[in-house]
Coordinates of C-alpha atoms in Angstrom, one line a residue:
X1 CA -1.5 -3.7 0.8
X2 CA -3.4 -1.9 -1.9
X3 CA -4.7 1.5 -0.8
X4 CA -6.9 3.1 -3.4
X5 CA -5.9 6.8 -2.9
X6 CA -3.6 9.4 -4.3
X7 CA 0.0 8.2 -4.4
X8 CA 3.3 10.1 -4.0
X9 CA 7.0 9.4 -3.4
X10 CA 9.2 9.0 -0.3
X11 CA 12.3 7.0 0.9
X12 CA 14.1 6.9 4.6
X13 CA 15.1 9.2 7.5
X14 CA 18.3 10.5 9.2
X15 CA 19.4 13.0 11.8
X16 CA 16.0 12.3 13.3
X17 CA 15.1 12.3 17.0
X18 CA 13.7 9.0 18.1
X19 CA 10.7 8.9 20.5
X20 CA 9.1 5.8 22.0
X21 CA 5.3 6.1 22.2
X22 CA 2.9 4.2 24.4
X23 CA 2.3 1.5 21.8
X24 CA 6.0 0.5 22.0
X25 CA 6.8 2.1 18.6
X26 CA 9.8 4.2 17.8
X27 CA 8.7 7.2 15.8
X28 CA 11.0 9.1 13.5
X29 CA 10.7 12.9 13.9
X30 CA 11.9 14.9 10.9
X31 CA 13.8 17.2 13.1
X32 CA 17.5 17.9 12.6
X33 CA 18.1 16.8 9.0
X34 CA 21.6 15.6 8.3
X35 CA 23.2 16.8 5.1
X36 CA 23.6 14.1 2.4
X37 CA 26.5 14.6 0.0
X38 CA 25.5 16.0 -3.4
X39 CA 27.0 12.9 -5.2
X40 CA 24.8 10.5 -3.3
X41 CA 21.7 12.7 -3.9
X42 CA 22.3 12.7 -7.6
X43 CA 22.8 8.9 -7.7
X44 CA 19.6 8.4 -5.7
X45 CA 17.6 10.7 -8.0
X46 CA 18.7 8.8 -11.0
X47 CA 18.0 5.4 -9.3
X48 CA 14.4 6.5 -8.4
X49 CA 13.7 7.5 -12.0
X50 CA 15.2 4.2 -13.3
X51 CA 13.0 2.2 -10.9
X52 CA 9.8 4.2 -11.5
X53 CA 9.3 4.8 -15.2
X54 CA 5.9 6.5 -14.7
X55 CA 7.5 9.2 -12.5
X56 CA 10.4 9.6 -14.9
X57 CA 8.2 10.1 -17.9
X58 CA 6.1 12.6 -16.0
X59 CA 9.1 14.5 -14.6
X60 CA 10.6 14.9 -18.0
X61 CA 7.5 16.6 -19.3
X62 CA 7.1 19.0 -16.3
X63 CA 8.4 22.6 -16.4
X64 CA 12.1 22.5 -15.6
X65 CA 12.3 18.8 -16.2
X66 CA 14.7 16.5 -14.3
X67 CA 17.0 19.4 -13.2
X68 CA 14.1 21.2 -11.4
X69 CA 12.8 17.9 -9.9
X70 CA 16.3 17.0 -8.5
X71 CA 16.8 20.5 -7.0
X72 CA 13.5 20.2 -5.1
X73 CA 14.2 16.6 -3.9
X74 CA 14.6 15.9 -0.2
X75 CA 17.0 13.2 0.9
X76 CA 17.4 11.9 4.5
X77 CA 19.2 8.9 5.9
X78 CA 18.4 6.2 8.5
X79 CA 20.1 3.1 9.8
X80 CA 17.3 0.4 9.5
X81 CA 19.6 -2.6 10.1
X82 CA 21.7 -0.9 12.9
X83 CA 25.0 -1.6 11.2
X84 CA 26.2 2.0 11.3
X85 CA 25.7 2.5 7.5
X86 CA 22.9 4.7 6.3
X87 CA 20.0 3.7 4.2
X88 CA 18.2 6.6 2.3
X89 CA 14.8 8.1 1.9
X90 CA 14.1 10.3 -1.0
X91 CA 11.1 12.5 -1.4
X92 CA 10.3 14.1 -4.8
X93 CA 7.8 17.0 -4.7
X94 CA 5.3 18.0 -7.3
X95 CA 2.4 16.3 -9.1
X96 CA 4.5 13.6 -10.7
X97 CA 5.3 12.0 -7.4
X98 CA 2.9 13.4 -4.8
X99 CA -0.8 13.7 -4.6
X100 CA -2.8 15.8 -2.1
X101 CA -1.5 13.8 0.9
X102 CA 0.0 10.4 0.3
X103 CA 3.4 9.5 -1.2
X104 CA 4.9 6.4 -2.7
X105 CA 7.7 5.3 -0.3
X106 CA 11.0 3.9 -1.5
X107 CA 13.8 2.9 0.8
X108 CA 17.3 2.3 -0.6
X109 CA 20.5 0.7 0.7
X110 CA 23.9 1.1 -0.8
X111 CA 25.6 -2.0 -2.4
X112 CA 28.9 -2.4 -4.2
X113 CA 26.9 -2.1 -7.5
X114 CA 25.0 1.0 -6.5
X115 CA 21.7 1.7 -4.7
X116 CA 19.1 -1.1 -4.2
X117 CA 15.4 -0.6 -3.4
X118 CA 14.3 -2.6 -0.3
X119 CA 10.8 -1.2 0.1
X120 CA 8.4 -1.3 -2.8
X121 CA 4.7 -0.5 -3.4
X122 CA 4.3 1.4 -0.2
X123 CA 2.3 4.6 -0.1
X124 CA 1.6 7.1 2.6
X125 CA 2.7 10.3 4.3
X126 CA 4.7 9.0 7.2
X127 CA 7.5 6.4 7.8
X128 CA 8.0 5.0 11.3
X129 CA 10.6 2.6 12.7
X130 CA 9.3 0.1 15.2
X131 CA 11.1 -1.6 18.1
X132 CA 10.5 -5.0 16.6
X133 CA 12.8 -6.4 13.8
X134 CA 13.0 -9.3 11.4
X135 CA 16.2 -10.7 9.7
X136 CA 18.2 -7.9 11.3
X137 CA 16.1 -5.0 9.9
X138 CA 13.6 -3.0 12.0
X139 CA 9.9 -3.3 11.1
X140 CA 8.4 -0.3 9.4
X141 CA 5.0 1.4 9.7
X142 CA 3.4 3.5 7.0
X143 CA 0.3 5.6 7.6
X144 CA -1.9 6.9 4.8
X145 CA -5.2 8.6 4.1
X146 CA -7.5 5.9 2.6
X147 CA -10.5 8.1 2.2
X148 CA -11.7 11.4 3.7
X149 CA -13.1 9.4 6.6
X150 CA -10.5 6.6 7.1
X151 CA -6.8 6.1 7.7
X152 CA -4.8 3.2 6.5
X153 CA -1.8 1.7 8.4
X154 CA 0.5 -0.9 7.0
X155 CA 3.3 -2.8 8.7
X156 CA 6.3 -4.0 6.6
X157 CA 8.8 -6.7 7.6
X158 CA 12.1 -7.6 6.1
X159 CA 12.2 -11.0 4.5
X160 CA 15.9 -11.2 4.0
X161 CA 15.9 -9.3 0.7
X162 CA 13.2 -6.7 0.8
X163 CA 10.5 -5.3 3.0
X164 CA 7.2 -7.0 2.4
X165 CA 3.7 -6.0 3.6
X166 CA 2.9 -8.0 6.8
X167 CA -0.5 -6.6 7.7
X168 CA -2.7 -3.6 6.9
X169 CA -5.7 -2.1 8.6
X170 CA -8.1 0.8 8.0
X171 CA -9.5 2.9 10.8
X172 CA -12.5 5.2 10.8
X173 CA -11.2 8.5 12.1
X174 CA -14.4 9.6 13.8
X175 CA -15.1 6.4 15.7
X176 CA -11.7 4.7 15.9
X177 CA -13.2 1.4 14.6
X178 CA -10.6 -0.7 12.7
X179 CA -10.6 -3.7 10.5
X180 CA -8.2 -5.5 8.1
X181 CA -7.7 -3.6 4.9
X182 CA -8.4 -6.8 2.9
X183 CA -9.2 -10.4 3.4
X184 CA -7.8 -13.3 1.2
X185 CA -10.6 -15.7 0.1
X186 CA -9.7 -19.3 0.7
X187 CA -11.5 -22.4 -0.7
X188 CA -11.5 -25.7 1.2
X189 CA -9.7 -28.5 -0.5
X190 CA -11.8 -30.0 -3.2
X191 CA -14.4 -27.2 -3.1
X192 CA -15.0 -24.5 -5.7
X193 CA -17.3 -22.3 -3.6
X194 CA -17.2 -20.6 -0.2
X195 CA -19.4 -18.3 1.8
X196 CA -18.2 -15.4 4.0
X197 CA -19.9 -13.1 6.4
X198 CA -19.0 -9.6 7.4
X199 CA -20.2 -6.1 8.3
X200 CA -19.6 -2.9 6.3
X201 CA -20.3 0.8 6.7
X202 CA -19.8 3.7 4.3
X203 CA -16.4 4.4 5.8
X204 CA -15.3 0.8 6.4
X205 CA -16.0 -1.4 3.3
X206 CA -14.6 -4.9 2.9
X207 CA -12.0 -5.8 0.3
X208 CA -12.1 -9.5 -0.5
X209 CA -9.1 -10.8 -2.6
X210 CA -9.5 -14.0 -4.6
X211 CA -7.1 -15.6 -7.0
X212 CA -8.3 -17.2 -10.3
X213 CA -7.2 -18.2 -13.8
X214 CA -8.2 -16.6 -17.1
X215 CA -11.2 -18.4 -18.6
X216 CA -12.7 -19.5 -15.3
X217 CA -16.3 -18.6 -14.5
X218 CA -16.9 -16.7 -11.3
X219 CA -20.3 -16.4 -9.6
X220 CA -20.9 -14.0 -6.7
X221 CA -24.1 -13.8 -4.8
X222 CA -24.6 -11.3 -1.9
X223 CA -27.5 -11.2 0.7
X224 CA -27.9 -8.5 3.3
X225 CA -30.8 -7.0 5.4
X226 CA -30.1 -3.6 4.0
X227 CA -30.5 -3.0 0.2
X228 CA -27.7 -0.4 0.3
X229 CA -25.1 -3.2 0.7
X230 CA -23.6 -3.9 -2.8
X231 CA -20.4 -5.2 -4.3
X232 CA -18.1 -4.3 -7.2
X233 CA -15.6 -6.7 -8.8
X234 CA -12.3 -5.5 -10.4
X235 CA -8.9 -6.8 -11.3
X236 CA -6.6 -6.2 -8.3
X237 CA -3.6 -4.6 -10.0
X238 CA -5.2 -2.6 -12.8
X239 CA -8.6 -2.1 -11.0
X240 CA -10.4 -2.7 -14.3
X241 CA -14.1 -3.1 -13.5
X242 CA -15.8 -6.4 -14.3
X243 CA -19.2 -5.4 -12.9
X244 CA -21.4 -2.3 -12.9
X245 CA -20.9 -0.3 -9.7
X246 CA -23.0 -1.7 -6.8
X247 CA -24.6 -5.0 -7.7
X248 CA -25.7 -8.0 -5.6
X249 CA -25.4 -10.8 -8.1
X250 CA -22.9 -11.5 -10.9
X251 CA -21.6 -14.3 -13.1
X252 CA -18.9 -13.8 -15.7
X253 CA -15.8 -15.3 -17.4
X254 CA -12.5 -14.0 -16.0
X255 CA -10.2 -12.2 -18.4
X256 CA -6.8 -12.8 -16.8
X257 CA -4.9 -15.0 -14.4
X258 CA -4.2 -13.3 -11.0
X259 CA -6.0 -11.7 -8.1
X260 CA -9.4 -10.1 -8.3
X261 CA -10.9 -7.7 -5.7
X262 CA -14.5 -7.9 -4.6
X263 CA -15.3 -4.6 -2.9
X264 CA -18.4 -4.8 -0.5
X265 CA -19.8 -1.4 0.5
X266 CA -22.6 -0.2 2.8
X267 CA -24.2 3.0 3.9
X268 CA -23.7 5.2 6.9
X269 CA -25.9 3.0 9.1
X270 CA -23.9 -0.1 8.3
X271 CA -25.1 -3.7 7.9
X272 CA -24.1 -7.3 8.1
X273 CA -23.9 -9.4 4.9
X274 CA -23.3 -12.9 3.6
X275 CA -21.5 -13.4 0.3
X276 CA -21.0 -16.7 -1.7
X277 CA -18.2 -16.9 -4.2
X278 CA -17.9 -19.7 -6.7
X279 CA -15.1 -20.3 -9.3
X280 CA -15.3 -23.1 -11.8

């Protein structure tokens, strides 16, 4: 999942009370926090900075530097593979690792060679363990603020080596309406064009993900009964804009190989739309 929001930093939970809710999920409550040995805390702090160079560079420039950041760090432990050995969640406070609400979430397990990250590119403010499991590791749920009006929920499943995003949804807080956070655009075999339909509101836009190669020419044409429905195209990882904000027609040569995001947005009243995407 890619949530366009403020990002922060988290990692796993121990000494927590476990409570089953009506949806069959097991929620971790940050209640009684078990003390983690100072030596493990120090190693985890160094590992986080080694794994996230942006956070490291930022922390080194902050008042108090790495010493202050480590002192404010929170470490908890949780057994996500039910083997009696703790995995670790680490939360760094401050502007380098936390935004207003959401946090980047890292989960580490101990190996003979040190600590290994098993959850990457997750962002939110809560980590929950679910009753379901894959490859011996419980599934994880991460909630996050997507916008002021919407929440994002992502489920992660263990693939044998790491936790990978399995599905992600966004929900309008006021109405409870939900939809997938993104849709992957697929072309039929032998075809270079496809047409999709959808419905968007101000709170619930559509993120269409399409893969392409550098040098290919993409054409996107949108039709909708309301003029307020528009789209924006950007590179998926770097979010560099290819179009002006809010257009209904675009043709251009793609600058790089990889995924592109077509963000379709509407107004508060909402509207259906049809969009044709061609890549040659």
